[in-house]
Short mmCIF file of C-alpha atoms in Angstrom, two decimals:
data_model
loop_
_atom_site.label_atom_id
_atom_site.label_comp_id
_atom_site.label_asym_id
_atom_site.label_seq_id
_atom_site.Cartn_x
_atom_site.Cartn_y
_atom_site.Cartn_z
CA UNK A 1 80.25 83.03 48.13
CA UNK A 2 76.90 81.91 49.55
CA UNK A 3 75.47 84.72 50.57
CA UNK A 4 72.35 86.69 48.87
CA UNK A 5 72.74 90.52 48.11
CA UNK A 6 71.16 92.33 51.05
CA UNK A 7 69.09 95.40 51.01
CA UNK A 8 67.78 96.55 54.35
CA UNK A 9 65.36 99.57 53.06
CA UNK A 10 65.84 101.96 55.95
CA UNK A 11 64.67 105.72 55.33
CA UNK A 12 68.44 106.55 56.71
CA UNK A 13 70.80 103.85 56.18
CA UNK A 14 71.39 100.42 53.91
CA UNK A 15 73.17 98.08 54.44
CA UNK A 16 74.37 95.58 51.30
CA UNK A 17 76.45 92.70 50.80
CA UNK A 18 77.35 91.94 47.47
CA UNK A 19 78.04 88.83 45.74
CA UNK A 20 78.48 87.60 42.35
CA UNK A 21 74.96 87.00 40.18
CA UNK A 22 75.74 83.81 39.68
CA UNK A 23 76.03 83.31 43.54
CA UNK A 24 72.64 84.88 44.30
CA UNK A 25 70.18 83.53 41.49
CA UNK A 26 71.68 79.59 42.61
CA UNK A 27 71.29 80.75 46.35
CA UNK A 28 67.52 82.46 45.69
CA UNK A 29 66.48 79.74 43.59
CA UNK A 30 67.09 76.98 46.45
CA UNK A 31 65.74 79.17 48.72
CA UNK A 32 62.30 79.56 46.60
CA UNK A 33 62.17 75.92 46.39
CA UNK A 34 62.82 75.41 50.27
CA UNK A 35 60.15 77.75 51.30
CA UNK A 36 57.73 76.40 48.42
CA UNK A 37 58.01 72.87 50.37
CA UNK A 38 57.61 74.66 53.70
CA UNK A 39 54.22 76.92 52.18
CA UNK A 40 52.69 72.95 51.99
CA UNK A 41 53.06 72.16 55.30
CA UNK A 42 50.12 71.62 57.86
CA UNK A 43 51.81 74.61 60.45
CA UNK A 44 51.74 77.06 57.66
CA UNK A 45 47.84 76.26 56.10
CA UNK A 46 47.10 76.77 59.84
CA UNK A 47 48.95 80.41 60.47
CA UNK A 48 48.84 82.15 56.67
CA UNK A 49 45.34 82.77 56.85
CA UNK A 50 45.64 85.00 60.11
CA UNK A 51 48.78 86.78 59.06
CA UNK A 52 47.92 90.79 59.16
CA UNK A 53 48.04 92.00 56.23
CA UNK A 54 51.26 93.90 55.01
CA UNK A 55 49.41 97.60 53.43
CA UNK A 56 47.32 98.05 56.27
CA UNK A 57 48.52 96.37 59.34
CA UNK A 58 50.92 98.19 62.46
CA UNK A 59 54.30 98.16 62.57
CA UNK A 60 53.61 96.31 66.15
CA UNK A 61 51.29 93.79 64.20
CA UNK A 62 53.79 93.11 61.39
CA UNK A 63 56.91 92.29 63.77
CA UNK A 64 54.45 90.44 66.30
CA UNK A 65 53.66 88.25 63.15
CA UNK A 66 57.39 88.05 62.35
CA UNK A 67 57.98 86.53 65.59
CA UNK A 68 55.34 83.69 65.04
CA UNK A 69 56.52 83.06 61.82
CA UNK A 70 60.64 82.67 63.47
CA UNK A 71 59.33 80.71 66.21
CA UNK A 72 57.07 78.04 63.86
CA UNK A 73 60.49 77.83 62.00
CA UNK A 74 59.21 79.83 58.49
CA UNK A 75 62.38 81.82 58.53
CA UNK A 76 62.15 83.54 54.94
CA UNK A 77 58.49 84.75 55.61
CA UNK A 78 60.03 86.07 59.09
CA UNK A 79 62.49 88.30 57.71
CA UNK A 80 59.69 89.77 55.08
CA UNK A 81 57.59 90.75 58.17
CA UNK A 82 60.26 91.85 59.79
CA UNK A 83 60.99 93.97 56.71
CA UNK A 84 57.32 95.20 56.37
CA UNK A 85 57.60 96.53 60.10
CA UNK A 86 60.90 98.61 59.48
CA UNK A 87 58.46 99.97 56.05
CA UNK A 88 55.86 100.92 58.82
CA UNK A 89 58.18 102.60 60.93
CA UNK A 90 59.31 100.08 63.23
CA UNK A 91 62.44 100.59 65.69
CA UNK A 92 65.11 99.68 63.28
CA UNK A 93 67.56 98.42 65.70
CA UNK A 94 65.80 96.07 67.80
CA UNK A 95 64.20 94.76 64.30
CA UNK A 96 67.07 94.36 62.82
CA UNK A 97 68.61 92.60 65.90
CA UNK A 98 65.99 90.11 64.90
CA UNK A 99 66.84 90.00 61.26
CA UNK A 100 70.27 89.14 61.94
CA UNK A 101 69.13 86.33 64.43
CA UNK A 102 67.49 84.71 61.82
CA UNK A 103 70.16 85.30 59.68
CA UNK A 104 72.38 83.24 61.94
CA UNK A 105 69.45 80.45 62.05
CA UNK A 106 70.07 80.46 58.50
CA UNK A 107 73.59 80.14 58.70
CA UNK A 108 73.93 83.24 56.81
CA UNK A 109 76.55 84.31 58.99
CA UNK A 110 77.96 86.94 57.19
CA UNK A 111 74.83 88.51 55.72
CA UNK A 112 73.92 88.45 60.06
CA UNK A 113 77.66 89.93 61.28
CA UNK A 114 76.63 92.98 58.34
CA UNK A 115 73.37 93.10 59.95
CA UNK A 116 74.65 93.34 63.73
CA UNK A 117 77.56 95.78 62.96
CA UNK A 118 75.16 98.31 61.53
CA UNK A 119 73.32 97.79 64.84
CA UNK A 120 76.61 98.87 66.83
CA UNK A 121 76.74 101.48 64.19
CA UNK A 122 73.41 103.12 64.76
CA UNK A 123 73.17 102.53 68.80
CA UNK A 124 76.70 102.23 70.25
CA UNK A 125 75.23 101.70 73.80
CA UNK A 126 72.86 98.68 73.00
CA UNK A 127 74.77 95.82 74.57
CA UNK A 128 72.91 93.11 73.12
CA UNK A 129 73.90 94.20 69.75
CA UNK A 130 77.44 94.00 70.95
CA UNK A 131 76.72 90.19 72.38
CA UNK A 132 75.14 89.11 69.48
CA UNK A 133 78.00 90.92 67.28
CA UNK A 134 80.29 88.71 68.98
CA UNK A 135 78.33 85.57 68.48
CA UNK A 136 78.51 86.07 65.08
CA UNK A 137 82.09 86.20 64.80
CA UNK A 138 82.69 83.49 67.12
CA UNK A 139 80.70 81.80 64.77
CA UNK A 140 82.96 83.05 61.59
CA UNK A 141 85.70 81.64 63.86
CA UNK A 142 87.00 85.47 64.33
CA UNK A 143 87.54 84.83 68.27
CA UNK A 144 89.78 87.96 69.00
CA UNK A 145 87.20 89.62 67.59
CA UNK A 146 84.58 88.57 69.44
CA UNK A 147 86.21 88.55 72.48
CA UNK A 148 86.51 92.27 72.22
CA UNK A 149 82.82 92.75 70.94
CA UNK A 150 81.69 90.75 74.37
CA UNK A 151 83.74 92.74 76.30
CA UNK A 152 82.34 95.74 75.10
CA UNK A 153 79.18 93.94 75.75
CA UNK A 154 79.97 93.27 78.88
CA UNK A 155 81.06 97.02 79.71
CA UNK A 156 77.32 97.97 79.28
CA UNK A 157 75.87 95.53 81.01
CA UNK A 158 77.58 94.01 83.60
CA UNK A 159 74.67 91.66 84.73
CA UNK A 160 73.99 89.70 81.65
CA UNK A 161 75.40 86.26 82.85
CA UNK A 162 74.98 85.65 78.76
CA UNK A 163 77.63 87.94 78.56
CA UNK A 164 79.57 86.80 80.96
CA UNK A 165 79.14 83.10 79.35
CA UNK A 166 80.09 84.16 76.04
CA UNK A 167 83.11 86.02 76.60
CA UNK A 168 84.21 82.97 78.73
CA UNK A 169 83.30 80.95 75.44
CA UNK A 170 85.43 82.98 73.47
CA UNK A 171 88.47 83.15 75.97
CA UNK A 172 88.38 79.11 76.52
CA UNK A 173 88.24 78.78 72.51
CA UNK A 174 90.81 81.53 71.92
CA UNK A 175 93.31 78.98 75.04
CA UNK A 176 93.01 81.88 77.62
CA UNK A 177 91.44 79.61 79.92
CA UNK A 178 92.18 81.43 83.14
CA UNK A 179 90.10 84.78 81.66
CA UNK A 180 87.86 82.05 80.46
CA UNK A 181 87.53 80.35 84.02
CA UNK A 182 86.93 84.11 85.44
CA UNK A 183 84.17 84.66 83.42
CA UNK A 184 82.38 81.61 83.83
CA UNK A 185 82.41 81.99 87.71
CA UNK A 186 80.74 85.27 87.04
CA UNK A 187 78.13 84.04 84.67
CA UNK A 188 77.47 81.05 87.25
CA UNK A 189 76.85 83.38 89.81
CA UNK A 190 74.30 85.67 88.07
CA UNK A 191 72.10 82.70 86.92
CA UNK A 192 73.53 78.99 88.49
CA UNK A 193 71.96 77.68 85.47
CA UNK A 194 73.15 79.87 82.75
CA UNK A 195 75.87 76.80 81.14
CA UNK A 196 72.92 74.63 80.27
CA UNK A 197 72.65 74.55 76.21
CA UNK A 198 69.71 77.10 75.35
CA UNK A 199 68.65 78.35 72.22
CA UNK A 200 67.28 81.28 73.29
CA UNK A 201 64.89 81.92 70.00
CA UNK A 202 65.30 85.68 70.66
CA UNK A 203 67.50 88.78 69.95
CA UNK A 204 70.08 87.49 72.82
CA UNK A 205 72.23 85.42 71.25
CA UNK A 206 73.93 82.69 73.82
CA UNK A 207 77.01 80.52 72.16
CA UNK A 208 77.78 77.24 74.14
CA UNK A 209 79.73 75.98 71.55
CA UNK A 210 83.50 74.58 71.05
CA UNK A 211 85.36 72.08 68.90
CA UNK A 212 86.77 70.70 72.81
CA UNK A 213 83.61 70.51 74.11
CA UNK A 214 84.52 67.75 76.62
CA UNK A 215 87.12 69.84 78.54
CA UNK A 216 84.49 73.04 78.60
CA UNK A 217 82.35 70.65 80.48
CA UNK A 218 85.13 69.79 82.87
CA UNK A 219 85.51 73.44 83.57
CA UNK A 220 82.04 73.75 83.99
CA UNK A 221 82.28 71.15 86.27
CA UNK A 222 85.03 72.57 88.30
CA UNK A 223 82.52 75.57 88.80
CA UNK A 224 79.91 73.64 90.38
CA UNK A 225 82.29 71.92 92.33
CA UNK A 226 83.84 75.20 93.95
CA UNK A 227 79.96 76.43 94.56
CA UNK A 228 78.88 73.00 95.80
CA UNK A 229 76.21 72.40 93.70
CA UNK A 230 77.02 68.64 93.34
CA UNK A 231 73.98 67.62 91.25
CA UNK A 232 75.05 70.00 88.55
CA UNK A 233 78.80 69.27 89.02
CA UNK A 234 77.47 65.43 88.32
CA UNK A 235 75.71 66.59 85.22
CA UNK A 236 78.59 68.14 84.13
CA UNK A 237 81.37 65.34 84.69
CA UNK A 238 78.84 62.95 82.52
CA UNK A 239 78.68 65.58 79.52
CA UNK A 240 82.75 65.52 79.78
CA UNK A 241 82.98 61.87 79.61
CA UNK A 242 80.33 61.70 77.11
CA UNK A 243 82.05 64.01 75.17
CA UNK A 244 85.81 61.61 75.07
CA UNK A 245 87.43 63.26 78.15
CA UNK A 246 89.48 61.12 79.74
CA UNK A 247 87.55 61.76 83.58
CA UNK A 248 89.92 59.40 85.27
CA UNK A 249 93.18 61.19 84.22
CA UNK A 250 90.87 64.92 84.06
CA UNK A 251 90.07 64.29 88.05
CA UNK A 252 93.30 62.79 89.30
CA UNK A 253 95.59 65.69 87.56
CA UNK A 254 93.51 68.50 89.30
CA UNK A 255 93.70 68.96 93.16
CA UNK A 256 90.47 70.35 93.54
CA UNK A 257 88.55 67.97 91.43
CA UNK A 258 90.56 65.03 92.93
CA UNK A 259 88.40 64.53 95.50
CA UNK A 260 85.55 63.49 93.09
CA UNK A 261 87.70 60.31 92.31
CA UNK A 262 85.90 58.92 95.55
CA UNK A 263 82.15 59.76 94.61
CA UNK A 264 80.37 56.77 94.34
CA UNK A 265 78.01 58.11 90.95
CA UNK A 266 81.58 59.18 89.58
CA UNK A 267 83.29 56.14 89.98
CA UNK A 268 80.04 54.16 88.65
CA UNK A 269 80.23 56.77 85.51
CA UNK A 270 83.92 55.78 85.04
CA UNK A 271 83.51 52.62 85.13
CA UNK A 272 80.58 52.28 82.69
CA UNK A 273 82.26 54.62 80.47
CA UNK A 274 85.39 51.82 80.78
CA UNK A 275 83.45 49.39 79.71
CA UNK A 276 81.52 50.94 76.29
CA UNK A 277 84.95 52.24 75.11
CA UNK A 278 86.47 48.65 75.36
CA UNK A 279 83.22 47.56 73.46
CA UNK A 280 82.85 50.20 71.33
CA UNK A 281 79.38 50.95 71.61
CA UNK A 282 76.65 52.84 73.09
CA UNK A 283 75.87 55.90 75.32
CA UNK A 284 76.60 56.81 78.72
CA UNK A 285 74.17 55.84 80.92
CA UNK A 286 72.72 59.14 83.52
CA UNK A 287 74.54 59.20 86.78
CA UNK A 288 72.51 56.98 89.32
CA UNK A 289 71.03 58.08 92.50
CA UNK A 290 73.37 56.99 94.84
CA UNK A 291 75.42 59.40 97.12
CA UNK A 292 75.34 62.79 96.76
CA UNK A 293 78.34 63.27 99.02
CA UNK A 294 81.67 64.21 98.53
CA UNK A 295 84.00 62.67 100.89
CA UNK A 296 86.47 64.56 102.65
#
């Protein structure tokens, strides 16, 4: 396994994953030598000499610092401020909702899904543990599972078009695309913008991720389409073609998309996208600005 031992030192619960010795002295030891490299960089001679200091600073001060140190990418130093915080008597869910993000960053994802399942454990009402439970095991590839952690997500917080997104995520992945279609609508229509990748760099974990990425874009599309937003509906046909759908045969097999089969930018995009598959080379050029009509 390739995942460290984990001791969260909480003055009412722990949390540990074990693995074989072996397992954690090769992980550690590349680890050590990883951060070593990133302790000569120019970002960190810049921010060590104004981190607080661990015996004397505030909780808020420790886990203010572990947030600098996530976002400059010094992920191991992150999770020991992090840790110094909880020492100091910082909220131990919402820290280690952070703990487990960087966890994921790490592609630790087991050491995170242990992380984010004590969360649920100690505050069954905090919906964005649930979410970012899920993401985890979407990420593990455990899709019925997370498909029943965003739904319980979703139960708490029926606003959160992240939510919303994710459990769409996990239907479409899982092949329930009509539950999956349902939930994107939704998470359009709490933020229009909410499909665009993000990485959100916080405890809210988003997932826009899927091994048939082209046909989620078509979806997307078809979203767009039905809301007539047509530059996004655009953007999104171009990610699908980028991505090796087949937008000719996608368009003309769906009666509501059919109509796009007559957009001048679309048929430009098709026929570009012709032309570097017979060739075998190069990306898609952007859609043009030509018409942003649909025809009837």
């Amino acid at each position: 396994m390739r995942i460290r031992a984990l001791l969260l030192s909480l003055s009412f619960v722990a949390v540990v994953v074990r693995v074989p010795l072996s397992a954690q002295q090769t992980m550690a030891s590349s680890d050590a030598e990883e951060r070593q490299l990133l302790h000569q960089s120019a970002d960190w001679a810049l921010i060590a000499p104004h981190l607080p200091d661990p015996a004397t600073a505030s909780e808020a001060q420790l886990e203010m610092a572990g947030g600098v140190l996530q976002a400059r990418r010094f992920p191991e130093d992150a999770l020991d401020y992090y840790q110094y915080a909880l020492r100091r008597g910082g909220d131990p869910v919402t820290l280690m909702k952070k703990m487990g993000v960087v966890r994921l960053e790490l592609r630790q994802d087991v050491l995170a899904r242990a992380i984010f399942e004590q969360c649920v454990h100690l505050a069954k009402k905090d919906s964005q543990a649930w979410n970012n439970l899920g993401a985890t095991d979407y990420s593990l590839g455990r899709y019925h599972d997370a498909i029943n952690e965003y739904r319980h997500a979703v139960k708490l917080n029926k606003s959160s078009a992240v939510y919303h997104a994710n459990l769409g995520m996990a239907y479409f992945t899982n092949n329930d695309v009509q539950s999956a279609q349902a939930e994107f609508a939704t998470a359009v229509r709490l933020d229009p913008r909410i499909m665009d990748p993000q990485n959100s760099g916080g405890m809210t974990l988003h997932v826009l991720q899927t091994q048939n990425y082209g046909k989620l874009c078509f979806e997307i599309a078809r979203l767009y389409a039905r809301n007539g937003d047509i530059p996004e509906t655009e953007l999104w046909l171009q990610k699908a073609a980028e991505h090796g759908l087949d937008l000719r045969e996608a368009l003309n097999s769906d009666a509501d998309m059919r109509v796009w089969l007559k957009n001048a930018d679309v048929r430009v995009l098709m026929a570009n996208t012709a032309r570097l598959q017979k060739h075998g080379a190069g990306m898609i050029p952007t859609l043009g600005a030509g018409t942003e009509s649909v025809p009837d």
